[in-house]
Structures are given as structure tokens and as C-alpha cells.
Amino acid sequence: MNLVRELEQTTIAGIGEDLYSFAASLFPICRSITGDGIRQTLAMIRDRIPLEIREVPSGTSVFDWTIPKEWNIRDAYIKAPDGRRIVDFQRSNLHVVNYSTPIHATLPLEELKTHLFTIPEHPEWIPYRTSYYKEDWGFCLSHNKMLELQEGEYEVCIDSTLADGHLSYGEYYLPGRSSDEVLISCHACHPSLANDNLSGITVATALAQHLSGRSLRYSYRFLFIPGTIGAITWLAQNRPLAQRIRHGLVLTCLGDAGGFHYKKSRRGTADIDRTVACILRDSGEPFEILNFSPYGYDERQYCSPGFNLPVGCLMRSVWGSFPEYHSSADDLTFIRPDSLAKSLRVSVAVIDALEQNRRYISQNPFCEPQLGRRNLYRSTGGESIGTEINARLWVLNLSDGENSLLDIAERSALPFSVIAEAADLMCQHGLLQPVEDLKDGPVVRC
Amino acid sequence: MNLVRELEQTTIAGIGEDLYSFAASLFPICRSITGDGIRQTLAMIRDRIPLEIREVPSGTSVFDWTIPKEWNIRDAYIKAPDGRRIVDFQRSNLHVVNYSTPIHATLPLEELKTHLFTIPEHPEWIPYRTSYYKEDWGFCLSHNKMLELQEGEYEVCIDSTLADGHLSYGEYYLPGRSSDEVLISCHACHPSLANDNLSGITVATALAQHLSGRSLRYSYRFLFIPGTIGAITWLAQNRPLAQRIRHGLVLTCLGDAGGFHYKKSRRGTADIDRTVACILRDSGEPFEILNFSPYGYDERQYCSPGFNLPVGCLMRSVWGSFPEYHSSADDLTFIRPDSLAKSLRVSVAVIDALEQNRRYISQNPFCEPQLGRRNLYRSTGGESIGTEINARLWVLNLSDGENSLLDIAERSALPFSVIAEAADLMCQHGLLQPVEDLKDGPVVRC
Amino acid sequence: MNLVRELEQTTIAGIGEDLYSFAASLFPICRSITGDGIRQTLAMIRDRIPLEIREVPSGTSVFDWTIPKEWNIRDAYIKAPDGRRIVDFQRSNLHVVNYSTPIHATLPLEELKTHLFTIPEHPEWIPYRTSYYKEDWGFCLSHNKMLELQEGEYEVCIDSTLADGHLSYGEYYLPGRSSDEVLISCHACHPSLANDNLSGITVATALAQHLSGRSLRYSYRFLFIPGTIGAITWLAQNRPLAQRIRHGLVLTCLGDAGGFHYKKSRRGTADIDRTVACILRDSGEPFEILNFSPYGYDERQYCSPGFNLPVGCLMRSVWGSFPEYHSSADDLTFIRPDSLAKSLRVSVAVIDALEQNRRYISQNPFCEPQLGRRNLYRSTGGESIGTEINARLWVLNLSDGENSLLDIAERSALPFSVIAEAADLMCQHGLLQPVEDLKDGPVVRC
């Protein structure tokens, strides 16, 4: 199996367009951590993969937290003293502070201003703000628009409901030969914001589609969840399952033009950390590896000390570090088909490496086996050898049962895929024997 | 307790002036490794802290060494052939080689010269030389003065005594809740030399004053001792006590204008090594961390292989590396009140960190606790967080019982004091529980 | 014993000339992995050291390999259509692909060309090519000469034999006090090529001569073997002996003008790896330390996973990386007497360090011993100390039974030889006691 090669048999350009158009169709929906927006989003993902949609009632205790009331919104606006709708939810769902309580009132400008949010440094952009756990209301608007506001009485209306209901999330479990799992998690709670995180949703969906129907070594679990509370909910209700997670990735901000960033798990030297670093090294794309920190996306929860799961976060530009972050500038012009496609490609290559990575034991550990008589070496002596033969020597030399293919790829500085192909070839010639250490995973025969 | 903050409530300028004037009052005394000079010095320290003064008889065996005879001196001079006192102990006690045997004789210039020491590279300065363990006599003078000497007969007189007596040192033990100790050691045997080591004596004395009367976690032992032989004597006579030393600092050369230097203990990764490095990192002052080497001050003895104590050496300019070292140029113009005050501040901050450093265990290890409902988080979602909240996330995430606050400060790159304050706050809210691992030290409650 | 000092008592210039003239006398021989060329070479080495020459029959199984038939050659040529000998084995034995099967035929140019090898980038040089394990024939010639060839019928003649016989190699075992061994291995199968590897042969021979007749701590085994198959043969027939190898070096490419390169063993932190790095650091010569890789010379076999012996490879320019490699340009003008002599000097210094390296235990571990009363310290206090005294402090401080002299030389950044001399002096004064951990090696008394 070579997942990357199969991915490339379809046109990368076509994949990028598909990812982008899926993001575009999701863009207008007013998502939040609960409510019909995320439900509609999950339904659209289910059109592509057999997602199970879970509903957890408001008030449910999840560790230190409680599932909040469900929030839904139909309309919202601010009318100027002259009656014009100067801020209109119908034009951008970012205009309303997410989770705003309902209100219909008339206020003087001064009082109204205590409920307004702007970004003075980017006076044309509307910020994205939330108030999930403190009941309040507010509007977000461009700084320039706020500066134009004249003294007078303003009519504000937020036609929302905040009432007992459910938290919704989507889960797709793809069983493999082992019950050991790879977790792919992305948040699906942001309204009209493209990079954060329609990019993550679309790449995760396409990754699930690509893996679907294959014979896999690991089992895979895809979570499409509201940020923070969704991860906490899943972990609280699935503590035994969480122990099966051998590797995990949070996918976010994968559509912009920036280079790749991978934030390591709390462990720092987990296989997922080393695998992503190795695949990014091999990719030829610009990238940077970041140390773990406890602020971020749902790796915060997966890497809390009681779980300490080997889950890192794959991004292009880092959330919070690009100016468009959490503003109306993170729109469909900020993400690009080819960025999405390359992000998918890297994700697939990481999965491919996890699937192929194992330890082998040389069947001829004393001196080199004679590759020449097996036609696995160059025929004329005295000349130099190429990368393929070099990779064979590396896997034969280091396959003492201690070193994994990842260890060998790191130490040899050869691409993981070349090392894996060499191991496969040596295995076919009976020179290596694989070691299987996954739970319930039968030893793979060459 | 925040020792640094309390220190700063008094004026730093005032502290610097006090340290400097104490150094100035100690400067004229002709100290040596034994005798009335060091006794007088210890008495003046005892005016500030309740020092116990120990007297160990000459001839006492201390490991491979023997306490030497006691040396005292009243006067010394060289008279030129014309009868003028051209070298006069009354003008500078550096003029006599420390521990010189008594002599009163008349010598031709050529023979006299075999007993003279100068510094040709700094022809105006008088060197500081000693001959503790080889009975001999000599004079130190400026190179220029030596060049002026004319042929003729010279009268030399050293009115000293070298006879059975005692080695004197001062010890101040400040009991804390635990019998585990922090050692502060400085040599007090140099005559009129300011940076080496009146700076160490004054900073150590002020540190003892600052800690005195407080409720402390560790016990503290301050040693004011003659270099080498004093440390050997204390260790030989206190082997069981030495095993209580959990952290230690030798203080020397802390008054000049140079940046800080910290020489690590032989262990290299002891808590004291990491704590000083962290505090210097946080201080904003220029600094450098030096590896251990077996040449230096009394860390040589504390770090001998049989003891291998976690004792490092805090300095500004490194002894032996600045030209004024061991010469008359290391006088009261070479040290500065603000340098002494900042050295005290760093020392206090190190002690503060040792006192506060411990491991905690999160009481909500599964996922993050909900800081928002405790008013410990920003209220509006979507914006970035500040250093204080970030520090809270770090201590909660890493407090698994393995990581100390020092580990967390290092890994987060946040100041130790910010991490310690966050831990304290989290503790007050019941989110963390401290672990105490000091001997006899009761578990601290938040 | 100081092997380096004794080496320098003879003139280095003289040693270089001797090494070079030995290389020059070996140069014309047409060596291969079997046959009379290597036999003649071994006989010439035996004129200098008491080499035992082993003969292993063709067809013998050695791990995954089989000893090939023995190859010998008397003459070979290509005659142009006009009857001129345009390629002539008598002028350069590189002209024949090593191990070519016999042939005498007339061929058109086009067919001939499929048996010709050239180096287009260096059109004047003749390449060195082999075909040991695939029966074939061929000629090597300069690219320019090949371009001159006109259409027509060419007479080719290779007067060789490939028949059952023996593989020959030389072994010299020099017993020391311990049965633990140091292995020195070099390949002796290349025809008229100087740097690769007459340089290795001559340096290894001179090293054996230099060690011969001395009282040695380790036993030494010198192997002069055909590359790859020779090392495999020795390892296959001496598996128990191989377990005695505590340190080893493959010597190759030691005569050119380039800086030193040391390729570490597969273990990467073996004593031999650290020793060579330390000696090269001390040498003042330019050098580079390379990580292990499984392609190279016979370290490939010694470092195969079933053996994983601590054997590295000492070189000047790295095989394969200089243009003259495996071509007629690697001739006697490419190697230099002084390069050979300095390579020998480094090799001797490495052996010297292995012989002297051990752990010591301080007999005065509590505080420093008083060096002054033993006249091992400077007499006047206050001045700085020199390297010799510093080295004494280092060995006393770190000799806790854990640190070897190599550890101390690395940590102190002082030359190994200075550390070893200090340890010897401290030992003579009863301040250190050596620890012996070699098999059968009696504890050395100072």
C-alpha cells in the first residue's frame, strides 16, 4: 500500500478544487458550539463519509465542565437613529457575538458602545468574538463603521434562543486490523471563517474518504467537534477508548498560503511528533516544528496531564499569529485550492508512514547479505551506489529489532518512503522479518 | 512570601549604599587565613547577624591538611640606603607577602629582589601574594617603584608572628521548617581587596539579614571562612551536616560593574544550577553560565568527589579574568553600590525560587479545569490571552507530580516568579495540591 | 610508556619516506580479492612483520557468501584494426576489469563498446572497475582514447584464469596482558591504486612494527584482507574471537593531502569513537567526525547488526568523495610522505590513548589533597596556575571510579596526553589508584 501514490493518481488540482468547493458550500453557515449550524455542517460531512452524529443534552457534566444550553439565531441587527440597518446579521454572521442572549431594545450610543467589538489595527475587518460561558450579548463591526456612528438612540435586535437542547458532534470510526487507534480531530464550531477551520474540516473529511474501504493496520477515529467543550465531552464519555489512541492529529488552519507548522504533543518525542517532522522534512515544503504549549486547540485537552495522549497539531500558518485570524478577513479568498490539496497530501503521507512504520529483524545479521546474487546491487564494482541501494544497506544494518523504519529514516536522512520501499523489498527477499507490536494486530507477512 | 518584592520595598539605592559602606569599613583590615584580622572582620559581621565564631587550634588535622600556625602582623617596611621608608605596610597591607615570617635584616639590592613581587603589565599596581604553607617572607610593590631602586644596602623589617594559635571562622545557622539546608559560603581571608571578597562578605551578610526572622522552608547555613583551609576545616568537622546540604552557593566578586557569571556545580544539572540559570535569565541582566572546573574558590572543596555537593559559584566578573584581580587596583573604586545591590537582589531571587520551587499535582488532571467560571480566564472568547493566563495553563498542564515549578519555568520560558504566582493562585482555588519532598518539611497548605 | 614520544624520537621525515617507498614497491602489483597479486603483497608485508598468511579454499561458505574462484592474469590487450595494441595491461593493470573472464576474440567496435568503461568527467583517467561476483569481461580506458576509436574489427585478449583456488589474507596477532583486543583492519585487494589502499597497508604495517616487542595492555590483531569478502571470511571463521574486540579501526585513504576524517562505529559513542575524536582534537590537524553509515569499507561487516563491533574508519579524504578515487589518478603522485607519517602518528596516538585510558579512584576524595606539601603546586599563592597543575586538579576531582581519563580529557578540554601524565604523577604520589576492567588484565600498579 502506498497511500500517497494512490492519492496522486487522481489529479492534485482536482482534489484542491473539490476541497475548496466543499469549504465554499460550508462557508455561509452560522456555526457555534451547539445548535443547528453545526448540525447542518455535520450533515454535509455525512454526505461524504458515514458520520455518526451524537447529541449530548445540555446540563450534562463532563469533567469540570457542564454542557451549556443550545444556542440558535435567526436574525440580528442594529438600526441607526434614522432607521437604517447599519449592522446586519444577514450580511455576515460574524456581526453577532457568538452565543449572544436575545435582546430587542433601544439604547443611546454610549451604552451601545459597551457591547461593540472592533479591530482598530484593521479598521475594515469585522472581528469574531464569543461569549459561550458568560451570558451576554454584543455586536462585532468594522472599526471604521463604529467611528461613523452619530449620537442618538439605536435599536438593537438579536433574535436568538439560548435554551436546553443538545451539543452535537460527528464521529467516524474506521476499523483496522488492530484496535490501536489513530485520532484525527478538528473543530467545527466556527461560523463564516475559512482557514479556521473549514480548512481542517475539509482536509479531515477528504482524508477519511481516502482511507475508507482500505485494509488498514490501525483503526481510525475522526472527530468533528465543537472546540474545547466538544473534546472535553468526547474524552469524558470515552475514557477507556482514549487509551487506545496511539497517535493523533488536530487539523486546523490548513488552507492558507503559509508554510507548514507542526506543534508537538506534550510528550515531545512521541512517534507522531517524529513522524510528522520526518514527513515534512521529506516533503520539500517549508515547515517549522513547534514545541508543545498548553494554549491552542483541542490538543490542550488530549494533552492534559490525566490523558497525556500523543496528539499534535498540524497547521500551515499558526492560529493567532496571522492578522486575518478570527476576523472577516479569514474568508474564502484567504484559502487556496492548492494549499488545501498539499495539506491533504502531507496528512496522507503521515498516515502512510504510521501504517508502514514498524521494526524488522534482519534474517542475515552477521555481515551483509550478498545483495548482488539477488540482483539487488549494482553489477559493476568500483562505481558509487544510488539512493535505493543505500536505503537497502541502511534497513539491513539497523534492523536489529530495536530500530523502527522511522528511526532508520531519521538516522539515514533518507526519505521515509524510500526506506519503507527498501524494507518491503528486503522483506520480499526473505532478508527481513517484520515485528508487530500493535494490539490485536496479526504479524504482517511480506 | 515573595522575598524579592519585600526587598524592593526598601529602596535599592539605600541597600547599595549600606552594602558599600559596610565594605568600606572592612577594607582597611589586614586579613589572612588566621589571626586578628579575620577575627575583627567576623566581629563586625556579628554586629549585623548573630554569627557564631569558631576557633580551631593550629595543628588540627583536617583531611589531608593541617591547620597552620596563626599569623599576625603589626608593621613592615623596606628602608632605602638613604633611610627613607620606601615600602610601608602602614600605607597598604598588600605590601607584605601574606603569612611572611618575621625578619629584620639589611640586604644588598640583588638579594632583596629575590623577595620582591610586582606586576610588570600594570606597573602602578601592587600585587597580592601569599605564602601560607611554605615559610618565607617577601614584599609586593609597584613595578615602577622597583625599577627606581638603586644599588645599596636595604633594611627590611617584618614585625609578624607565626605561632600556634587558632583558625577562626564564622557560622550562622538559620533554622527553617526542614532540616534540609541551603549553604551560603564566602571567603573572608583577603586583606585590602574589595571585589575579592568584601563584596561576597557584604552580600552574604545582607542576605542573612534579609532572611532572618522569616518563616523559611529550608534551613540556611552561612559560612564566613578563610579560603580553602576554612572550607576543608568545616567539612572535616561537619561531615554528617554536609549531607544535609541540598543547594549551595559560593559568593565572590559581586561588586564590580561586570555582568553576572555562574559557575555550575560538579553535578552540572543540580537544582541550584538550573535555578540560578533561570533567575539570571529572568533578571534582564547580562549573564553567562560556566561549566564546572576544579580550580576556583571553595566550590573546589564542596564539589570534591567524596562530597560532590550541589554547590555553585555566583560572581560578576570571574576571579582571575579581570586585570585588577589580586592587586591594589581591586580597591573601593572598583566596586559600586548598585552592583552590590543588584547582586543581593539576584541572590534573594535565587533563594526565593528555592523556597517556592516544588512539585504540584493537578486536582483536575482530565482536560482543562474551567477557569472561566472561577473568573480566572478572559471573559470574551476569540481574543488572545496574556502571560498570567498562559502561566496558569502551563502549571495546570505540567503539574502531574513529576514537574517542579522550575521545570515549568524552563519549559514555558516564562519567568519563574510568574509561574510561582500562577501555581499559588491555582492552589488557592483548589486546582493544585503541593507535594513536599523535603526532610521533616510538613506539606504546605495553600 | 608514551608511544607517540618514542615515535618522534625517530625522525618523522624518515618515517614518511619509508612508508612512501614501501607503497611505491607495492604499487605495480596487480592485486585482486584472490590470486597471486595479493599473495605477493602479503609476502612483502611479512618481510616487515611476522604475518601469518591464511588460505581459504574457493567454494567455502562464509555466512551468506561463498569464496569465489581464484583469479589470475598474465596479459591483456585490445588491438586496433591496424594491429596496434591500443589498450595494454602491461602499461596499467587498471585497463582490465578486475576478475575478467578469459577471452580472445575479434569484435566490431559497436560490440566492443559494451565492454568498455571510461570516466567522461576526467577524460584522461582510466577508471578502476571490478566484476567479482558476475562472470564477465571488460576493459577500462581513458575517455579520450575511446573517442578516437574508429569503426572496424578489434582483437581483444584477456589471458586470465578463473578457477578453484584460494582466498588469501594476512593476520598478525600481538598478544598483550589482556585477551581483550584492538583490531586494525585494512583491505589489500586493490591493484595499482595508491591512496586506496596502499596508504592503509603501509600505515597498518608500520603501526604493527611500532607496537611489536612492547609490553602492551591490550592484545592487537592486524588484518590485511581483501575488501568485503575478506572481512566476511574472517568474521565467519572467527566468531568467538570477534567477541574479544573492544576497539577497532579500519585504515584507508591515509596518504593524500586532505584533512582527517573519522567515521564513527555503528554504536556512535563507543570508546574508539570518542578516543579518535579526542586525539584528532588534540592533534592540531584539520579533521571532521562523520556519523556511521552502512556503505563504506569493512566497517560495514564489523558493524553489521549481529556483530555491532566498536570499529570505526580512519581516513584523510573520504573514499568516493575525491575525484581521483578509483581511477589511475590515485597514483604515487597523489600520496605524500608527510601525510603518511602524520597518519601513522595519529594512529599511534590513538593506540597510546587506548592503552592509557582507564578509570582511577582518588585516595583522598574528601576535599583536595594538599598538593603544595608534595611540591605538586605553585609555591606562591595569588598567582594563576598552569595547564599541568590544572590537569592534576581535574584528574583528582573526577577520579571517583566513574570517569575514565577520556571522560576527563573531554570534560576539561585538556589534551589527553596531559591528563594521562597528570594521572600517572598523581598515581606515583599515592593520590590515585587505578581500576582495571580488562579481561585477564592484572591491575596496573603505579
CSV table of C-alpha atoms in Angstrom, one decimal, chain B residues 63-66 97 117 128-134 228 231-232 235-236 239 265-268 292-296 299-308 325-326, chain C residues 362 364-375 377-385 389-403 411-412 431:
chain,number,residue,atom,x,y,z
B,63,PHE,CA,41.6,15.5,56.0
B,64,ASP,CA,44.9,15.8,54.1
B,65,TRP,CA,45.7,19.2,55.6
B,66,THR,CA,46.8,20.6,59.0
B,97,VAL,CA,53.5,38.8,51.3
B,117,PHE,CA,56.9,40.7,43.7
B,128,TYR,CA,48.6,40.5,46.4
B,129,ARG,CA,50.7,37.4,47.1
B,130,THR,CA,50.7,34.8,49.9
B,131,SER,CA,52.9,32.0,51.2
B,132,TYR,CA,50.6,30.2,53.6
B,133,TYR,CA,52.2,26.7,53.6
B,134,LYS,CA,55.8,27.5,52.8
B,228,THR,CA,40.5,26.6,51.1
B,231,ALA,CA,36.1,25.1,53.8
B,232,ILE,CA,38.3,22.0,54.4
B,235,LEU,CA,33.8,19.9,56.0
B,236,ALA,CA,36.2,17.8,58.1
B,239,ARG,CA,30.7,15.5,57.6
B,265,SER,CA,28.4,22.6,40.4
B,266,ARG,CA,30.3,19.5,39.6
B,267,ARG,CA,26.9,17.8,39.0
B,268,GLY,CA,26.1,20.3,36.3
B,292,PHE,CA,32.3,23.4,36.5
B,293,SER,CA,36.1,23.3,36.7
B,294,PRO,CA,38.1,22.1,39.7
B,295,TYR,CA,40.1,25.3,40.0
B,296,GLY,CA,38.3,28.3,41.7
B,299,GLU,CA,33.3,25.1,45.5
B,300,ARG,CA,36.5,23.2,44.9
B,301,GLN,CA,36.1,21.6,48.3
B,302,TYR,CA,32.3,21.3,48.4
B,303,CYS,CA,32.5,19.6,44.9
B,304,SER,CA,35.4,17.3,45.7
B,305,PRO,CA,34.4,13.8,44.7
B,306,GLY,CA,33.8,12.5,48.2
B,307,PHE,CA,31.2,15.2,48.9
B,308,ASN,CA,30.1,16.2,45.4
B,325,TYR,CA,42.2,40.7,40.4
B,326,HIS,CA,44.6,40.2,43.3
C,362,SER,CA,41.1,9.2,44.3
C,364,ASN,CA,41.7,11.5,49.2
C,365,PRO,CA,38.2,12.0,47.9
C,366,PHE,CA,37.2,14.4,50.7
C,367,CYS,CA,38.4,17.9,49.7
C,368,GLU,CA,41.5,18.4,47.7
C,369,PRO,CA,44.7,16.7,48.8
C,370,GLN,CA,47.4,19.2,49.7
C,371,LEU,CA,49.5,19.3,46.6
C,372,GLY,CA,51.7,22.0,47.9
C,373,ARG,CA,53.4,19.9,50.6
C,374,ARG,CA,54.2,17.3,47.9
C,375,ASN,CA,55.7,20.0,45.6
C,377,TYR,CA,51.5,23.0,43.3
C,378,ARG,CA,52.9,26.5,42.6
C,379,SER,CA,54.7,27.8,45.7
C,380,THR,CA,53.5,31.5,45.8
C,381,GLY,CA,49.7,31.9,46.3
C,382,GLY,CA,47.8,34.6,44.5
C,383,GLU,CA,49.1,33.8,41.0
C,384,SER,CA,47.4,31.8,38.4
C,385,ILE,CA,48.1,28.1,37.8
C,389,ILE,CA,48.5,21.8,37.8
C,390,ASN,CA,45.1,22.3,36.3
C,391,ALA,CA,45.2,18.8,34.8
C,392,ARG,CA,46.1,17.4,38.3
C,393,LEU,CA,43.1,19.1,39.8
C,394,TRP,CA,40.9,17.7,37.1
C,395,VAL,CA,42.0,14.1,37.5
C,396,LEU,CA,41.8,14.3,41.3
C,397,ASN,CA,38.3,15.9,41.1
C,398,LEU,CA,36.8,13.5,38.6
C,399,SER,CA,38.5,10.2,39.7
C,400,ASP,CA,35.6,8.8,41.5
C,401,GLY,CA,35.8,5.5,39.8
C,402,GLU,CA,33.1,6.5,37.3
C,403,ASN,CA,35.1,8.8,35.0
C,411,ARG,CA,35.2,17.5,30.1
C,412,SER,CA,38.3,19.5,30.8
C,431,LEU,CA,46.8,10.0,45.4
